Coordinates of C-alpha atoms in Angstrom, one line a residue:
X1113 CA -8.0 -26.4 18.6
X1114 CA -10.8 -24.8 16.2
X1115 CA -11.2 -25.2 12.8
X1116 CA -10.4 -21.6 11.9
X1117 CA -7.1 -22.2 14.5
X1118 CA -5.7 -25.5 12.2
X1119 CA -6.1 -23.6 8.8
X1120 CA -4.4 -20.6 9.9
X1121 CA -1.7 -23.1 11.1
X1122 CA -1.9 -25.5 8.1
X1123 CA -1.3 -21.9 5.8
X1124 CA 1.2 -20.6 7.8
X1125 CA 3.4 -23.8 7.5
X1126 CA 3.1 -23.6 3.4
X1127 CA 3.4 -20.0 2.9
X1128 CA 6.9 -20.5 5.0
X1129 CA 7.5 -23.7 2.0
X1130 CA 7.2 -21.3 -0.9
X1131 CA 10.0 -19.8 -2.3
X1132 CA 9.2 -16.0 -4.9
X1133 CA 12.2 -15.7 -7.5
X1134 CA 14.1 -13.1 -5.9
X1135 CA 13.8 -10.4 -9.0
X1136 CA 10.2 -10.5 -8.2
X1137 CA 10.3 -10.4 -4.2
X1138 CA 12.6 -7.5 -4.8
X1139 CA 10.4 -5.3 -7.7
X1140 CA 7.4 -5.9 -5.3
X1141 CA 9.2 -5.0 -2.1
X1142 CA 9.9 -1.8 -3.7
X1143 CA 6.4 -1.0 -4.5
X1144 CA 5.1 -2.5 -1.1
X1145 CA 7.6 0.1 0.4
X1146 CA 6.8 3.1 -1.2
X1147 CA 3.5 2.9 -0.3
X1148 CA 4.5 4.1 2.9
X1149 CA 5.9 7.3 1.2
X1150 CA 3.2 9.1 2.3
X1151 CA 4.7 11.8 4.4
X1152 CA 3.5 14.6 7.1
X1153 CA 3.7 17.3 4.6
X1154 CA 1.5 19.7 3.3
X1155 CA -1.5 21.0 5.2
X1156 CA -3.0 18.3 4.2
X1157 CA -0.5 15.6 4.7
X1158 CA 0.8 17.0 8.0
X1159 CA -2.5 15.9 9.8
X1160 CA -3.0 12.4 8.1
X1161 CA -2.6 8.8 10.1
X1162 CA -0.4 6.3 8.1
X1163 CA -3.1 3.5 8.4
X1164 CA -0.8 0.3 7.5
X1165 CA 0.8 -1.7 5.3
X1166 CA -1.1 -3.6 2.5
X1167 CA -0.9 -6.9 2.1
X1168 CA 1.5 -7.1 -1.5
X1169 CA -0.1 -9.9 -2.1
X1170 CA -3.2 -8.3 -4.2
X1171 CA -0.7 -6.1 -6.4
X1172 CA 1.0 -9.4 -8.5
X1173 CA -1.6 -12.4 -8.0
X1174 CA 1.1 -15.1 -8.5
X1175 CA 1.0 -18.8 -6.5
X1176 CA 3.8 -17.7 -4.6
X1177 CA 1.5 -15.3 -2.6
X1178 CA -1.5 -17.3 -2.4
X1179 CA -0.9 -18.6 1.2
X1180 CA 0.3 -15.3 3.0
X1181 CA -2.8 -13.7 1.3
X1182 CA -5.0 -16.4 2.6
X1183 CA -4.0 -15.7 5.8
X1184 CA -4.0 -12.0 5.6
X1185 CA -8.0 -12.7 4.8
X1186 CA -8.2 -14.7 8.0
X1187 CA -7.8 -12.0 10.1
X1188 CA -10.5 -9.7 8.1
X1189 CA -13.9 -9.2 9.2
X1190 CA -16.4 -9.7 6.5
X1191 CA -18.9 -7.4 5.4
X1192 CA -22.9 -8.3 3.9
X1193 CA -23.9 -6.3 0.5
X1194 CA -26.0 -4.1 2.8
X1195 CA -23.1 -3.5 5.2
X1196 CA -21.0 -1.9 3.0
X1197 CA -24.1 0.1 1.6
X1198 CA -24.5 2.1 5.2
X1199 CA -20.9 2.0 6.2
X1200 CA -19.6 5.5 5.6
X1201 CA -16.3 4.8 4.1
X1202 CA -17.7 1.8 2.0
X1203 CA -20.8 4.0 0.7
X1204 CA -18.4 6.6 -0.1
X1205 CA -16.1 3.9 -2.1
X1206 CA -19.0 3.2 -4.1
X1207 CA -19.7 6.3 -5.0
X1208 CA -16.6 7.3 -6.2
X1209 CA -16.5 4.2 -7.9
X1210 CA -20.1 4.6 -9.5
X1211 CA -19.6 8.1 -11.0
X1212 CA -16.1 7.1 -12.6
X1213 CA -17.6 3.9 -14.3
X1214 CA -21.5 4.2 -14.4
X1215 CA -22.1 0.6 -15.9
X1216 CA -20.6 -0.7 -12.1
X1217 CA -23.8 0.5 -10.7
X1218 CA -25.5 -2.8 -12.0
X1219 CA -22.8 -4.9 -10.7
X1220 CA -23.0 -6.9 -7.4
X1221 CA -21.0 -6.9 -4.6
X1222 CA -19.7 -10.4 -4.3
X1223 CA -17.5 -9.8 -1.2
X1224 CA -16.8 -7.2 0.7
X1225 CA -14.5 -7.0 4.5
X1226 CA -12.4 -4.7 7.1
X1227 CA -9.2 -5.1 8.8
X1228 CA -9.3 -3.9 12.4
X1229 CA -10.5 -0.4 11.0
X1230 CA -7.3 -0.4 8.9
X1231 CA -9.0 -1.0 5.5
X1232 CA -12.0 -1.6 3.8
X1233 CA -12.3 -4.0 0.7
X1234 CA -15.0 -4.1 -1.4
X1235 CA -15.3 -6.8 -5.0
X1236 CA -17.8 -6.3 -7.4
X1237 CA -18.9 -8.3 -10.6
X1238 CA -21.1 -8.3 -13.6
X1239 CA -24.4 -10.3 -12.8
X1240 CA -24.4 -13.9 -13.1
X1241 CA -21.0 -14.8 -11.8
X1242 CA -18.6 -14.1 -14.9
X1243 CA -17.3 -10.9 -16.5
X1244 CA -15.9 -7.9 -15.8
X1245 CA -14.7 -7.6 -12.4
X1246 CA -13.4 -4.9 -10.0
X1247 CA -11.6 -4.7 -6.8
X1248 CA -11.4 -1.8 -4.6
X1249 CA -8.7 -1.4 -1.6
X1250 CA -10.0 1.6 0.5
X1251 CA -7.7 3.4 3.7
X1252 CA -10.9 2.8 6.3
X1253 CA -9.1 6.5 8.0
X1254 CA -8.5 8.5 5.2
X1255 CA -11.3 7.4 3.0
X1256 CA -8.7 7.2 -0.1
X1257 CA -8.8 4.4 -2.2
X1258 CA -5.5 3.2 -2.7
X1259 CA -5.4 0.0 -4.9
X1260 CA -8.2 -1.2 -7.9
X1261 CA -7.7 -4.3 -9.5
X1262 CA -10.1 -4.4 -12.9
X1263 CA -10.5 -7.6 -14.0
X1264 CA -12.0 -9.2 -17.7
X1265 CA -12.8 -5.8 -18.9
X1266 CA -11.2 -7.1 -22.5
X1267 CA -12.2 -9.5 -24.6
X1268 CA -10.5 -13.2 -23.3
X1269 CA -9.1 -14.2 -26.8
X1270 CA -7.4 -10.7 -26.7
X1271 CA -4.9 -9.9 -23.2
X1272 CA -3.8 -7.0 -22.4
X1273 CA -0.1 -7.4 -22.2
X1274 CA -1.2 -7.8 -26.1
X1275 CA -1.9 -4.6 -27.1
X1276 CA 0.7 -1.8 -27.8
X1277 CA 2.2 0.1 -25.5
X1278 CA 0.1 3.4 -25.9
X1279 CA -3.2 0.9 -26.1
X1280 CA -1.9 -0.2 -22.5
X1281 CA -0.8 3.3 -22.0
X1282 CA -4.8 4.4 -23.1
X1283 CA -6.0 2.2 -20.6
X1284 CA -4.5 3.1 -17.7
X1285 CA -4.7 6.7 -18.1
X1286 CA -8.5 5.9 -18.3
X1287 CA -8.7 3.7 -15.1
X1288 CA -6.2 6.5 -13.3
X1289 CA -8.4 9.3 -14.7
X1290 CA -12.2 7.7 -13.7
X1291 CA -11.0 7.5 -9.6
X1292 CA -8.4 10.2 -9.2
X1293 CA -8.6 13.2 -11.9
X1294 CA -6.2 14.7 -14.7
X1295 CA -3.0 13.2 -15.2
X1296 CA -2.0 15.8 -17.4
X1297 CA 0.9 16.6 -15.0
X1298 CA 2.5 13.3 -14.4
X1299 CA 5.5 11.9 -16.0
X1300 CA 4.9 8.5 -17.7
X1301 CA 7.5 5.3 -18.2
X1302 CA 6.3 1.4 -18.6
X1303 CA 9.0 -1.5 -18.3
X1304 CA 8.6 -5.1 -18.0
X1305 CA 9.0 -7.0 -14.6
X1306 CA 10.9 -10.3 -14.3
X1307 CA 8.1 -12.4 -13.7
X1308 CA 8.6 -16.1 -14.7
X1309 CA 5.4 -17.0 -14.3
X1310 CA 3.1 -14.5 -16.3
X1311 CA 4.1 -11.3 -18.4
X1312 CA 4.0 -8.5 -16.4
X1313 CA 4.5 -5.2 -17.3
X1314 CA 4.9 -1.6 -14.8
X1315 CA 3.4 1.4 -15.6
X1316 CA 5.1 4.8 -13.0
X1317 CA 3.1 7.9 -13.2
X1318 CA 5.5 10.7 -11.7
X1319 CA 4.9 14.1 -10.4
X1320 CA 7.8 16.3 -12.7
X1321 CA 10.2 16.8 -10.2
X1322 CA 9.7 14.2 -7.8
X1323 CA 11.8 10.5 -8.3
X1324 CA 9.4 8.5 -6.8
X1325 CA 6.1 7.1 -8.4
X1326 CA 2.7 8.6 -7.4
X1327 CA 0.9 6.2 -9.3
X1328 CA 2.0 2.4 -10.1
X1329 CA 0.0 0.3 -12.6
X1330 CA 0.6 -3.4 -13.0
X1331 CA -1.0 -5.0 -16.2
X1332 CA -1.4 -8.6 -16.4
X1333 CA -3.1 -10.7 -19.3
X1334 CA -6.7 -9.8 -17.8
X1335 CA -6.3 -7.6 -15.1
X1336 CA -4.9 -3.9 -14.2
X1337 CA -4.0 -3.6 -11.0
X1338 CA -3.0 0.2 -10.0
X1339 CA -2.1 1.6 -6.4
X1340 CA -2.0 5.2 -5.0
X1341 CA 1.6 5.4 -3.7
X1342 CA 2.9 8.6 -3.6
X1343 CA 1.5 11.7 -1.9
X1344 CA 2.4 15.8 -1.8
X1345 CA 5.6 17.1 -1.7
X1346 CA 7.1 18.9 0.9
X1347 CA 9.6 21.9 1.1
X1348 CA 10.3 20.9 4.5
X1349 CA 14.0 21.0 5.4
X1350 CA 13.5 18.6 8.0
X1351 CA 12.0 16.3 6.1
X1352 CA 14.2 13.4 4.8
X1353 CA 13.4 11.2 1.8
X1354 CA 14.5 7.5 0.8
X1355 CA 15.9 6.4 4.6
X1356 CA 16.4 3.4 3.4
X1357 CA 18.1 1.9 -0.1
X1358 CA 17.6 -1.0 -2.4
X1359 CA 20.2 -2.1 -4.5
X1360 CA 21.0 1.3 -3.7
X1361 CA 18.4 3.2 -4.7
X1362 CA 16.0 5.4 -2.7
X1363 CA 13.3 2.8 -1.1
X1364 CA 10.9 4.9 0.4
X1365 CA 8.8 2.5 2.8
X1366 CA 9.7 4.2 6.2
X1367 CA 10.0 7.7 5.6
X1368 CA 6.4 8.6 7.0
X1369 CA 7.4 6.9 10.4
X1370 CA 10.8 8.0 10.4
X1371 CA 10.3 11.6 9.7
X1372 CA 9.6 12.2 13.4
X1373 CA 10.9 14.9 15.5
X1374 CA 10.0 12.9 18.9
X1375 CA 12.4 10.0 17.5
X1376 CA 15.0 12.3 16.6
X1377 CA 15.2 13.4 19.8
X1378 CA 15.1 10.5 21.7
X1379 CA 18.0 9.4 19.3
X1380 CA 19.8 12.8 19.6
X1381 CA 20.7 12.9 16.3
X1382 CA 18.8 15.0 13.0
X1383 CA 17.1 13.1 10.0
X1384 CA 20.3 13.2 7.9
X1385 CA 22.6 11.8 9.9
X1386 CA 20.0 8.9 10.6
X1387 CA 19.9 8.7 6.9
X1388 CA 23.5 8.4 7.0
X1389 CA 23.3 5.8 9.9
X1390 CA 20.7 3.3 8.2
X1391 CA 23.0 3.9 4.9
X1392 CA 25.7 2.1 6.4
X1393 CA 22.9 -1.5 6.5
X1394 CA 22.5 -0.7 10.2
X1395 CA 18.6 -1.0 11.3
X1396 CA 17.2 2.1 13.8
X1397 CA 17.0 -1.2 16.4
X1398 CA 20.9 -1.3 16.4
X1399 CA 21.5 2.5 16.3
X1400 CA 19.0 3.4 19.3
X1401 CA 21.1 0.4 21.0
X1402 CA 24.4 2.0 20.5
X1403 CA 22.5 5.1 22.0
X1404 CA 21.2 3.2 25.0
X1405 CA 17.6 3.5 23.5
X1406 CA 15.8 0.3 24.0
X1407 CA 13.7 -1.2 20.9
X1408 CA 10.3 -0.4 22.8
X1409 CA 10.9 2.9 23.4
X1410 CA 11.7 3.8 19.6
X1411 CA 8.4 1.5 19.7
X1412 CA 6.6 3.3 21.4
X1413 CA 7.6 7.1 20.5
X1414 CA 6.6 6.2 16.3
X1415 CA 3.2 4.9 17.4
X1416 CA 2.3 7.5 19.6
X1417 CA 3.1 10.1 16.7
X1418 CA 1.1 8.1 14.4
X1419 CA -1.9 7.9 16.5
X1420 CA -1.2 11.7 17.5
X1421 CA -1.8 12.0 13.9
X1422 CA -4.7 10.2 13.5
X1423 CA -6.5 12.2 16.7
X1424 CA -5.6 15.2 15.4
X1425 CA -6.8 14.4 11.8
X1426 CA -10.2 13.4 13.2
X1427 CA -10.6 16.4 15.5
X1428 CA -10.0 18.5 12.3
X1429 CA -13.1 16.5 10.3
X1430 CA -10.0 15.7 7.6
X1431 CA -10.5 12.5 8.2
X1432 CA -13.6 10.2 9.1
X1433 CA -13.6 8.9 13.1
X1434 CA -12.4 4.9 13.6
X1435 CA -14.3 4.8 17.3
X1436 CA -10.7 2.6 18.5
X1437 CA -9.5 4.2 21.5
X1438 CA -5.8 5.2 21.9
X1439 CA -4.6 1.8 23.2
X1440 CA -6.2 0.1 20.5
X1441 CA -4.7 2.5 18.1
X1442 CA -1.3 1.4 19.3
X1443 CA -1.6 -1.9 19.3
X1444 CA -2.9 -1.7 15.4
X1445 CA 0.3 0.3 14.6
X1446 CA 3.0 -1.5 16.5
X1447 CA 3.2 -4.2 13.9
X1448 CA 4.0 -2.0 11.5
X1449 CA 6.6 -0.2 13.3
X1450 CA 8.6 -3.0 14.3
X1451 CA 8.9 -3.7 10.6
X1452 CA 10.6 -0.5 9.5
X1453 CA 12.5 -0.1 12.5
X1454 CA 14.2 -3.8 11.9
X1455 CA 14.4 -3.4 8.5
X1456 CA 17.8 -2.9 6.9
X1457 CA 18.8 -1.3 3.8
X1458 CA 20.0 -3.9 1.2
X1459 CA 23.6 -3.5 -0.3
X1460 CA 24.1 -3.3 -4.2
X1461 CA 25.2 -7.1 -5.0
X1462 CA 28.5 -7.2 -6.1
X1463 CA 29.3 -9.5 -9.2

């Protein structure tokens, strides 16, 4: 057995040891989830690839996530200082990057990797090893960067969960405002998260109208850690929000695989009565079954749609080309799939 092999076991066998208070599995569930909100809609939207689920562990950098993040890295391929320089999506990353916060341009790239075309992540830090420090999370299909993690950009005697709430408020906007533009039309709410282990507080920038957070901003004592989770609206009628429920409310992970017409079919039933369905704390597993549908052909209709997307996306130039064929795009995918279609809403806990 190699080396690499007996680490990735030794991790595996810890990570399944450590036990997350359940009020903070469940707040970071709900914004792993509705990352995946990103629907077809739009004429934008409608042509994009979901790339994949993020590992949670980089949003709330407790000891509780160390291992599965450890072995989430294993997987990556790592990328030299040069690399990333002539790589098209990492060059573009920097760029964005660089004309939101000129001063980074004098910061070094202490690590940089890619997961199998998935994502591209790129760490920069002031010169000479301490200091302000920046993370940067980047959809390796879409070219969007979806989660920044700023680092030691205060003074240490002085954390952030410190300041006042419009101080936090200030910064956030600022961070927010540097990568992605005006915020002018988002509705804004910050409320503390039961974290045992280290004051945490969540910041949910929402489009007026929509219940679901476009931006989410968690701000530690010296780090801001913000994600890109929500995406255009759509005035589709066949397009169904919130499949699933936590606690019941709307938990919006699965929608952009669910939302399929080929699935509906193949299930013989519309997006609202699946709704219904998966309300009831059935998974789509168990209601294709009562169908006579078999797990890998609800399998194997969502990934097809997904890398249909993807194609599609590229042929139009919307999106940059990942050189996988289609095979390899379904076996990336899969994963990902199996995971919202055994997933089952959880039930409000009764006292």
């Amino acid at each position: 057995m190699t080396i690499e092999r007996k680490i990735r076991e030794h991790l595996r066998k810890e990570a399944e040891t450590l036990d997350c208070p359940q009020a903070i599995t469940n707040r970071i569930e709900q914004s792993y989830t509705q990352y995946l909100q990103r629907q077809r809609s739009g004429k934008t939207m409608k042509k994009r690839f979901i790339a994949g689920i993020v590992a949670t562990a980089i949003l709330i950098p407790t000891a509780a996530f160390a291992a599965p993040t450890l072995i989430e890295m294993l997987t990556r391929t790592p990328m030299t200082a040069e690399q990333v320089k002539t790589d098209e999506i990492g060059k573009a990353t920097l760029e964005k990057l660089y004309r939101a916060f000129p001063e980074t341009k004098k910061f070094e790239i202490i690590d940089a990797s890619t997961v199998q075309g998935v994502q591209t992540s790129i760490i920069l830090q002031e010169k000479g090893g301490t200091g302000k420090k920046i993370a940067l999370h980047t959809n390796s299909v879409t070219g969007e960067i979806e989660h920044v993690i700023q680092e030691n950009w205060e003074p240490k005697e002085k954390p952030l969960t410190a300041l006042t709430e419009q101080e936090i408020k200030s910064k956030a906007d600022h961070l927010i405002h540097g990568l992605y533009g005006s915020i002018e039309a988002y509705e804004f709410a910050m409320e503390p998260m039961e974290n045992p282990d280290q004051k945490t507080l969540m910041l949910n920038y929402t489009q007026k109208g929509s219940t679901a957070p476009f931006y989410q901003v968690l701000v530690q004592d010296h780090s801001i850690s913000l994600s890109l989770i929500g995406s255009e609206t759509s005035s589709s009628d066949d397009i169904v929000e919130g499949f699933f429920t936590t606690d019941g409310k709307p938990d919006y992970f699965a929608d952009a695989f669910l939302n399929d017409d080929k699935l509906f079919s193949l299930l013989n039933m519309g997006p609202i009565e699946l709704k219904q369905e998966l309300a009831k704390g059935k998974s789509v597993v168990e209601i294709a079954a009562s169908k006579n549908v078999s797990k890998q052909q609800v399998v194997d209709v969502i990934a097809q749609s997904q890398v249909d997307l993807q194609i599609q996306s590229e042929a139009n130039g919307e999106t940059p080309a990942n050189n996988l064929s289609n095979d390899q795009m379904l076996k990336a995918i899969e994963p990902k799939v199996l995971q919202v279609i055994e997933y089952k809403s959880v039930t409000p806990s009764k006292k």
